[in-house]
Short mmCIF file of N, CA and C in Angstrom, two decimals:
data_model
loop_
_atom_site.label_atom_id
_atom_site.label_comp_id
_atom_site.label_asym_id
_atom_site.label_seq_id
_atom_site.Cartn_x
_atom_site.Cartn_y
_atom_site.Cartn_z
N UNK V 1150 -65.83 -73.37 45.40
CA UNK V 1150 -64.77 -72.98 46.30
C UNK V 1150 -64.15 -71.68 45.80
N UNK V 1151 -63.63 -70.76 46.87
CA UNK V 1151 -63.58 -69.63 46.65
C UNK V 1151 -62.00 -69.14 47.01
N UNK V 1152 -61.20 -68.31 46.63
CA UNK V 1152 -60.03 -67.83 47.52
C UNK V 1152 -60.27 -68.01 49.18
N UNK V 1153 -61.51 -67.01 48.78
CA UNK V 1153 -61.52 -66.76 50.88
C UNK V 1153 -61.91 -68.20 51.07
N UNK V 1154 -62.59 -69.41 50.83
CA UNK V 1154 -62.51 -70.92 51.76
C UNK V 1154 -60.58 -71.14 51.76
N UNK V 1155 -59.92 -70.98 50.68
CA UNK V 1155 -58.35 -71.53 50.78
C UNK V 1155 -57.81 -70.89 52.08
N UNK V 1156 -58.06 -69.27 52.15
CA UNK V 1156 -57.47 -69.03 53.11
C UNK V 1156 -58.22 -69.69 54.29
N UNK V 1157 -59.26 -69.38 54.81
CA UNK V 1157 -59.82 -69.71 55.85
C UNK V 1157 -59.03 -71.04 56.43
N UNK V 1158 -59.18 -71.71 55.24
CA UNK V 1158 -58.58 -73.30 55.58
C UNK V 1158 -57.41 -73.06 56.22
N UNK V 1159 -56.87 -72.25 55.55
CA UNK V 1159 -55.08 -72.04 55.89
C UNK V 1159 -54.95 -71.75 57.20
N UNK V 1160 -55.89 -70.57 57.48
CA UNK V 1160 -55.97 -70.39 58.92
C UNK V 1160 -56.10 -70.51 59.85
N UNK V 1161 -57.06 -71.63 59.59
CA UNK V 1161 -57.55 -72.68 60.63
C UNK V 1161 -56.36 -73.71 60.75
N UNK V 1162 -55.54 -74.02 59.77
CA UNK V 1162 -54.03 -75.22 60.16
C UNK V 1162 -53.18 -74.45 60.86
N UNK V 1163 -53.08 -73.06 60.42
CA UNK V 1163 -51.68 -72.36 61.20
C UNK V 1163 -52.20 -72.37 62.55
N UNK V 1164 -53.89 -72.12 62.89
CA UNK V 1164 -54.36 -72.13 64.42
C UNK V 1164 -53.62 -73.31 65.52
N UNK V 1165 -53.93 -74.21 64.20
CA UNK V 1165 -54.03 -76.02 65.01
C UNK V 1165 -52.42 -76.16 65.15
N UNK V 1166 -51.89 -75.38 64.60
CA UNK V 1166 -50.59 -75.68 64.78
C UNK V 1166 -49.81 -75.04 65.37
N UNK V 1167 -49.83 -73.71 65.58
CA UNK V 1167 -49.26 -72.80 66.33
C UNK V 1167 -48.48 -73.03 67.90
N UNK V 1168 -49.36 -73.69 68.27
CA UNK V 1168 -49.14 -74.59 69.53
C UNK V 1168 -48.56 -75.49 69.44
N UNK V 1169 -48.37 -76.50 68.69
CA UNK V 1169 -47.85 -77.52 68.78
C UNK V 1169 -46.21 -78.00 68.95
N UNK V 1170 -45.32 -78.79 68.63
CA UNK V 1170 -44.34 -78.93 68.41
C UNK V 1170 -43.10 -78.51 67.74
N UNK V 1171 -42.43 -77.38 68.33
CA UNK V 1171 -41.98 -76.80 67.43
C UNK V 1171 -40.51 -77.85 66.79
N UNK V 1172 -40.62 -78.87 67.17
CA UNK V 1172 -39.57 -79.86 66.25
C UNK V 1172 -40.23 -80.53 64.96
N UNK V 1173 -41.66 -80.36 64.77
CA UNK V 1173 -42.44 -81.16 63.66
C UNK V 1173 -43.36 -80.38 63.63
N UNK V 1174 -43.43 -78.96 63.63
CA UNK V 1174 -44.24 -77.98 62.83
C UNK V 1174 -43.26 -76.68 62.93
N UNK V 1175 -42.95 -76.11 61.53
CA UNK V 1175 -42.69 -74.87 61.04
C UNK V 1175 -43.14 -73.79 61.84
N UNK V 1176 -44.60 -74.10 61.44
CA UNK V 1176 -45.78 -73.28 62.15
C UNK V 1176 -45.79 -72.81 63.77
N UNK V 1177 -45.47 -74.17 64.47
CA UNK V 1177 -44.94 -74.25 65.54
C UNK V 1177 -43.53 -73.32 66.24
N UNK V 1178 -42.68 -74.11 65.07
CA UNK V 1178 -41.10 -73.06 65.48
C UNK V 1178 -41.07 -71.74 65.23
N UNK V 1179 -41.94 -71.13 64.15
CA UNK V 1179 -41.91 -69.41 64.23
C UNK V 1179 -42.91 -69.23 65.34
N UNK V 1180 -44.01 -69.71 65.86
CA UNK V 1180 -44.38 -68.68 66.75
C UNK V 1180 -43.88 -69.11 68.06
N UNK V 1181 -43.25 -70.65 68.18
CA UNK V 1181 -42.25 -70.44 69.61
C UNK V 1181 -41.12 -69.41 69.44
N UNK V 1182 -40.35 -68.98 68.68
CA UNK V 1182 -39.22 -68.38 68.54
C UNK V 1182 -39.90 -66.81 68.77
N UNK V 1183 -41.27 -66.73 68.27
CA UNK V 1183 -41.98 -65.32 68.74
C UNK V 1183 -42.30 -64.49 67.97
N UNK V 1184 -42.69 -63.19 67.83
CA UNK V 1184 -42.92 -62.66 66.74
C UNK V 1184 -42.33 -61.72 65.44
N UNK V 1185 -40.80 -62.06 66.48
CA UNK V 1185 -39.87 -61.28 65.35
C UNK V 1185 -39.45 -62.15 64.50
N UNK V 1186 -39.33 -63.66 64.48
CA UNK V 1186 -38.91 -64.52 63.68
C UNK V 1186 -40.33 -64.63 62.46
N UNK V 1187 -41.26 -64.02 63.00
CA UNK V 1187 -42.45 -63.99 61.63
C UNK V 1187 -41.84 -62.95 61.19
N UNK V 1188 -41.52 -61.54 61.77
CA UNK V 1188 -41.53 -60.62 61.09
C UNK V 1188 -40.14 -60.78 60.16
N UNK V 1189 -39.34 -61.06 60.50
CA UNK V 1189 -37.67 -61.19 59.83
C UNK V 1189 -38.61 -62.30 58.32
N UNK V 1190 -39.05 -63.36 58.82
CA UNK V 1190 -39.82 -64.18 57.14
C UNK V 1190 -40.32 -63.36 56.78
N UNK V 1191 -41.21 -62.31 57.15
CA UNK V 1191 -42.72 -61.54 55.90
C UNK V 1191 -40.77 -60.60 55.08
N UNK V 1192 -39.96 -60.23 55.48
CA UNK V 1192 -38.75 -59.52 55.49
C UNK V 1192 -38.33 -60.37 53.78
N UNK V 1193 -38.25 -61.47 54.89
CA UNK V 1193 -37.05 -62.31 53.47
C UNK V 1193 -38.33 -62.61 52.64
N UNK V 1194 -39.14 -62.90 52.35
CA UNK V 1194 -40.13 -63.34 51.25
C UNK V 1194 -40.71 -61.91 50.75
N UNK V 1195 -40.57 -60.95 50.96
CA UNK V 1195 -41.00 -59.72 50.41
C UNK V 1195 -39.93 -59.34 49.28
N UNK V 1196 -38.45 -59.54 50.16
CA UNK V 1196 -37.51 -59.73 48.37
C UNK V 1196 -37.36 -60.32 47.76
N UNK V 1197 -37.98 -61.67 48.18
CA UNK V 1197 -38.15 -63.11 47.18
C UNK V 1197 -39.09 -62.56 46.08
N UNK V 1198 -39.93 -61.81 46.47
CA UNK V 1198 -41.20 -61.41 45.54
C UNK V 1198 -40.69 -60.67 44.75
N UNK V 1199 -40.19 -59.59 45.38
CA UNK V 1199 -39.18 -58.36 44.33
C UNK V 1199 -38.14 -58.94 43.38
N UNK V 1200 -37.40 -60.12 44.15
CA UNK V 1200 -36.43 -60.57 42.91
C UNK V 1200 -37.29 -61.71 41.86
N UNK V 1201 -37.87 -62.47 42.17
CA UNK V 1201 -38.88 -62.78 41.48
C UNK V 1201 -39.82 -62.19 39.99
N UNK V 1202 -39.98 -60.90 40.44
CA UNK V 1202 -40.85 -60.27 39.80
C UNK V 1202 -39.71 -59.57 38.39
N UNK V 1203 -38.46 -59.66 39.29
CA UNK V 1203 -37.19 -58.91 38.21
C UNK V 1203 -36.85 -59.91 37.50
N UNK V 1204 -37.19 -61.02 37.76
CA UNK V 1204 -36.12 -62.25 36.93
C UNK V 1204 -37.84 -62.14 35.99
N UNK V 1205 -39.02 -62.48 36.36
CA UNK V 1205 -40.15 -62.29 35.48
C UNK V 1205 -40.71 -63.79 35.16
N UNK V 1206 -40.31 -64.74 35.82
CA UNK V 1206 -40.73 -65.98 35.74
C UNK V 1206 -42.10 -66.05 36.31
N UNK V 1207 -43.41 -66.36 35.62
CA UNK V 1207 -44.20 -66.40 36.35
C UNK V 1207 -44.59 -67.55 37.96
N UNK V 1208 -43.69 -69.01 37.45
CA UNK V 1208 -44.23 -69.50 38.30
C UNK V 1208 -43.33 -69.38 39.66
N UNK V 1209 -42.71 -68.73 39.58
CA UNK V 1209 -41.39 -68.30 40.64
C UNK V 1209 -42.17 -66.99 41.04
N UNK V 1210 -42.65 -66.15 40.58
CA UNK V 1210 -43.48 -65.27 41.20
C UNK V 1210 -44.78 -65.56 42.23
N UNK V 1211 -45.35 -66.52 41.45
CA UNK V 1211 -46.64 -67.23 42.07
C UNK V 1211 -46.25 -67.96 43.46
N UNK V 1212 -45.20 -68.61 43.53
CA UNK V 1212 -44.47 -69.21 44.77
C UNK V 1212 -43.94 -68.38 45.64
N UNK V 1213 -43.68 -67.44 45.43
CA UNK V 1213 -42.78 -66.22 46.25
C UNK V 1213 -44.21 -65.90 46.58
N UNK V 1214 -45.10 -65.18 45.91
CA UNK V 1214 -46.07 -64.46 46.46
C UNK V 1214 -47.11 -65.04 47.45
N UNK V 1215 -47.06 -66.69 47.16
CA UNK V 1215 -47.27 -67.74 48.47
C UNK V 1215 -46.70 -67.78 49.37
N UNK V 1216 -45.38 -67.48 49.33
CA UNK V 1216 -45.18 -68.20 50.82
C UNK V 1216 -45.09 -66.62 51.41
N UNK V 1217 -44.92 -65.29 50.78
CA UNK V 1217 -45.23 -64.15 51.60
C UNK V 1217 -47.01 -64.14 51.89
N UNK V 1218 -47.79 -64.62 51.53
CA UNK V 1218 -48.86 -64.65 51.92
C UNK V 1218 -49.13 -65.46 53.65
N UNK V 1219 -48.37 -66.86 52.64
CA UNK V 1219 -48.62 -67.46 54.20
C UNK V 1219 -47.86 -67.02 55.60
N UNK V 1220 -46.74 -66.20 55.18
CA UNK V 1220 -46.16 -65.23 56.18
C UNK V 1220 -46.84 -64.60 56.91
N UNK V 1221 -47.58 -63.76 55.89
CA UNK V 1221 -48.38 -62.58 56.33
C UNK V 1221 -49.23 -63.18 57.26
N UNK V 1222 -49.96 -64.06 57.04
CA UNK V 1222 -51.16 -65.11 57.82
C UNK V 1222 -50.90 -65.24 58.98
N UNK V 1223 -49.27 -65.48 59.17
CA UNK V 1223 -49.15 -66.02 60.43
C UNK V 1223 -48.85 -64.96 61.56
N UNK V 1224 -48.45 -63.52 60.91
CA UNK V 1224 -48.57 -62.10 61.50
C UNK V 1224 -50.12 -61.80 61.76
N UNK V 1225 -50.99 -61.91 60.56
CA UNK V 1225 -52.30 -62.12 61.05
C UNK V 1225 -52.84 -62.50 62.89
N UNK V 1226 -52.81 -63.98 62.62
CA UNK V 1226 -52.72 -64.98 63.84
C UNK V 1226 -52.31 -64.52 64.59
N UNK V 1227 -51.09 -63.74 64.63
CA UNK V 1227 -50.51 -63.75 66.31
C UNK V 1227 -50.67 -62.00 66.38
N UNK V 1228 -51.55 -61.72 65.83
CA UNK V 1228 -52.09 -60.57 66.11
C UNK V 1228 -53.45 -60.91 66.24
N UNK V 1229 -54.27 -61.38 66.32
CA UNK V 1229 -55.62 -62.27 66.97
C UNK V 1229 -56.42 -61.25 65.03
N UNK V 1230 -55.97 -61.36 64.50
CA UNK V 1230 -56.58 -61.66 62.79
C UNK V 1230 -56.86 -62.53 62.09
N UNK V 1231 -57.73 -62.12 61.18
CA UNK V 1231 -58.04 -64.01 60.34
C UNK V 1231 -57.87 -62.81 58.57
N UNK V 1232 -57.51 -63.71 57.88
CA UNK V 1232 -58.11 -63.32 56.31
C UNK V 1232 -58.99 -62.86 55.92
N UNK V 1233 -60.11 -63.25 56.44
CA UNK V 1233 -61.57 -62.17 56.10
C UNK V 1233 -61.08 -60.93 56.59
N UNK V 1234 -60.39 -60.31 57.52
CA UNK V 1234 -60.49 -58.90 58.05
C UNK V 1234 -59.56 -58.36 56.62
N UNK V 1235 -58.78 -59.09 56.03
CA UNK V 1235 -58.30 -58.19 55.48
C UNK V 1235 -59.24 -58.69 53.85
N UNK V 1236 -59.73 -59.41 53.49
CA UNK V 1236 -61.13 -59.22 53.04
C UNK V 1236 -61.74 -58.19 53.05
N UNK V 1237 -62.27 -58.16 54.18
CA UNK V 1237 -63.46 -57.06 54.36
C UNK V 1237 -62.72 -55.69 54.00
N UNK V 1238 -61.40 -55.23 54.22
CA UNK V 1238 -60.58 -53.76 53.81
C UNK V 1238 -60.59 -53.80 52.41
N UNK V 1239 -60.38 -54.88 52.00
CA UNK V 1239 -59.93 -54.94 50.31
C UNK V 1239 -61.50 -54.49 49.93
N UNK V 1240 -62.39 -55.15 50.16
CA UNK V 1240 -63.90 -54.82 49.57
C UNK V 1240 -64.15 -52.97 49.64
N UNK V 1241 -63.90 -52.93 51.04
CA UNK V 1241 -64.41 -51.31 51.33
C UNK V 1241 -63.72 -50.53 50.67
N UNK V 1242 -62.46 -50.73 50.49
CA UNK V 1242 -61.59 -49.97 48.98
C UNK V 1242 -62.03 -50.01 47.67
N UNK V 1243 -62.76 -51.24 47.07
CA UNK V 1243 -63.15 -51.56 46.11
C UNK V 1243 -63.56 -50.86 45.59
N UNK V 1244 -63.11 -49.62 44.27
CA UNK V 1244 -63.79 -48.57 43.72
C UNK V 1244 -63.58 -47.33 44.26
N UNK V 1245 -62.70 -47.12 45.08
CA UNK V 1245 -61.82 -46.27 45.41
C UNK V 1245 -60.88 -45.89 44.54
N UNK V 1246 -60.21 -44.77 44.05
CA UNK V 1246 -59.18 -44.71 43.27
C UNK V 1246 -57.73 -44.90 44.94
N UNK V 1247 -57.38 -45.00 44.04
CA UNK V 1247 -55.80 -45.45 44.93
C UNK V 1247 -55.11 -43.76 45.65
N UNK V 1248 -55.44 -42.96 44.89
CA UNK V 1248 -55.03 -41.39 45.69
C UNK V 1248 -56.72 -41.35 46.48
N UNK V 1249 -57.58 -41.43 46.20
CA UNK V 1249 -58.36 -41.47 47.01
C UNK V 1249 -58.45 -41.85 48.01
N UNK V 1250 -58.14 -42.90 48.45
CA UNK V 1250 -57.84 -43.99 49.78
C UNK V 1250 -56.66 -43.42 50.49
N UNK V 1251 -55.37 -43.17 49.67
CA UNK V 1251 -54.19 -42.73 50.49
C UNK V 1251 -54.85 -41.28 51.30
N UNK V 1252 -55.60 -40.52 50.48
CA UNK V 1252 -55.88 -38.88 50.92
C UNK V 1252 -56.91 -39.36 52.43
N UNK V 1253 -57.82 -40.04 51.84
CA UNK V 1253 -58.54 -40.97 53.76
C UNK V 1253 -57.90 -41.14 54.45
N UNK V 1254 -56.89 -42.11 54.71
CA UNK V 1254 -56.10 -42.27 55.38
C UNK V 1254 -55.54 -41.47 55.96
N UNK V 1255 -54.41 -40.65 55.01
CA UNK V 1255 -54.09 -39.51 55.46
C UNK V 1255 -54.60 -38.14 56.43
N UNK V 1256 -55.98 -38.35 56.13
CA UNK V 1256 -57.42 -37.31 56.98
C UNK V 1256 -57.29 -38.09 57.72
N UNK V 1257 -57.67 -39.05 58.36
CA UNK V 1257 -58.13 -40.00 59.22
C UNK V 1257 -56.63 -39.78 60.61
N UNK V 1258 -55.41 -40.08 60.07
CA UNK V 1258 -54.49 -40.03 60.81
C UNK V 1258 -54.40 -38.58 61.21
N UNK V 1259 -54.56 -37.76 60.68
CA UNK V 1259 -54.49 -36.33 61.24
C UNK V 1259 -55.52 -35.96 62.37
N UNK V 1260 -57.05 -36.62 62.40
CA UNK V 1260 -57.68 -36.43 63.56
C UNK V 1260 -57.00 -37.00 64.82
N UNK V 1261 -56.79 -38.59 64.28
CA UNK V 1261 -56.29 -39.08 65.37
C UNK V 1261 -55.06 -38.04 66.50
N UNK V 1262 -54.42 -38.06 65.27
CA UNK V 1262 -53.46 -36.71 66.40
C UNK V 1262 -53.85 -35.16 67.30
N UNK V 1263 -55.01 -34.75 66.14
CA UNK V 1263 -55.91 -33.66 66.94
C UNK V 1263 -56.44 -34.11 67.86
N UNK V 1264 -57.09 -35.24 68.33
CA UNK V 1264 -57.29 -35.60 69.50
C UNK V 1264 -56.47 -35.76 70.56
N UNK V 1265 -55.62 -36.15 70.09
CA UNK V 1265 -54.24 -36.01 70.92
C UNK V 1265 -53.42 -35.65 71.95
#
């Protein structure tokens, strides 16, 4: 078993649940409430991570950086994404230096606008 089966799994419950009841699924009540109530959570668990990371506790880090994950997942989802896509970005970076990738990007967005 691998990271990518955990997520997959994950993704496949937030699917099954998304729909469902939003009085007896979480999962349920952020995406009835819509997609700003995901975005306001990826919000609050992004400074959970930051204060986390300042206090330096590891397993308080590891928990923060979970439940902004499973945040993120559910922005995924209701953007018709799964975990492998962002898989597959992490790989194609792989061995990239980090100014390298930003300077792509950076090229990349500038055509887009020359087309423009």
């Amino acid at each position: 078993m691998n990271g990518n089966d955990t997520l997959a799994r994950l993704a496949a419950v937030i699917e099954s649940r998304k729909a469902g009841d939003p009085d007896k699924s979480y999962v349920a009540r952020l995406f009835h409430k819509g997609g700003d109530s995901i975005l306001k959570k990826i919000g609050e668990e992004a400074t959970e991570v930051v204060m986390a990371c300042k206090d330096g506790v590891p397993e308080k880090i590891v928990g923060e950086v979970a439940d902004l994950w499973f945040h993120c997942m559910l922005a995924l989802n209701a953007h018709g994404l799964a975990p492998a896509d962002v898989l597959t970005e992490l790989e194609r970076r792989e061995g990239l230096s980090g100014l390298e990738e930003y300077a792509s990007r950076k090229a990349q967005q500038r055509e887009k606008e020359d087309k423009s």
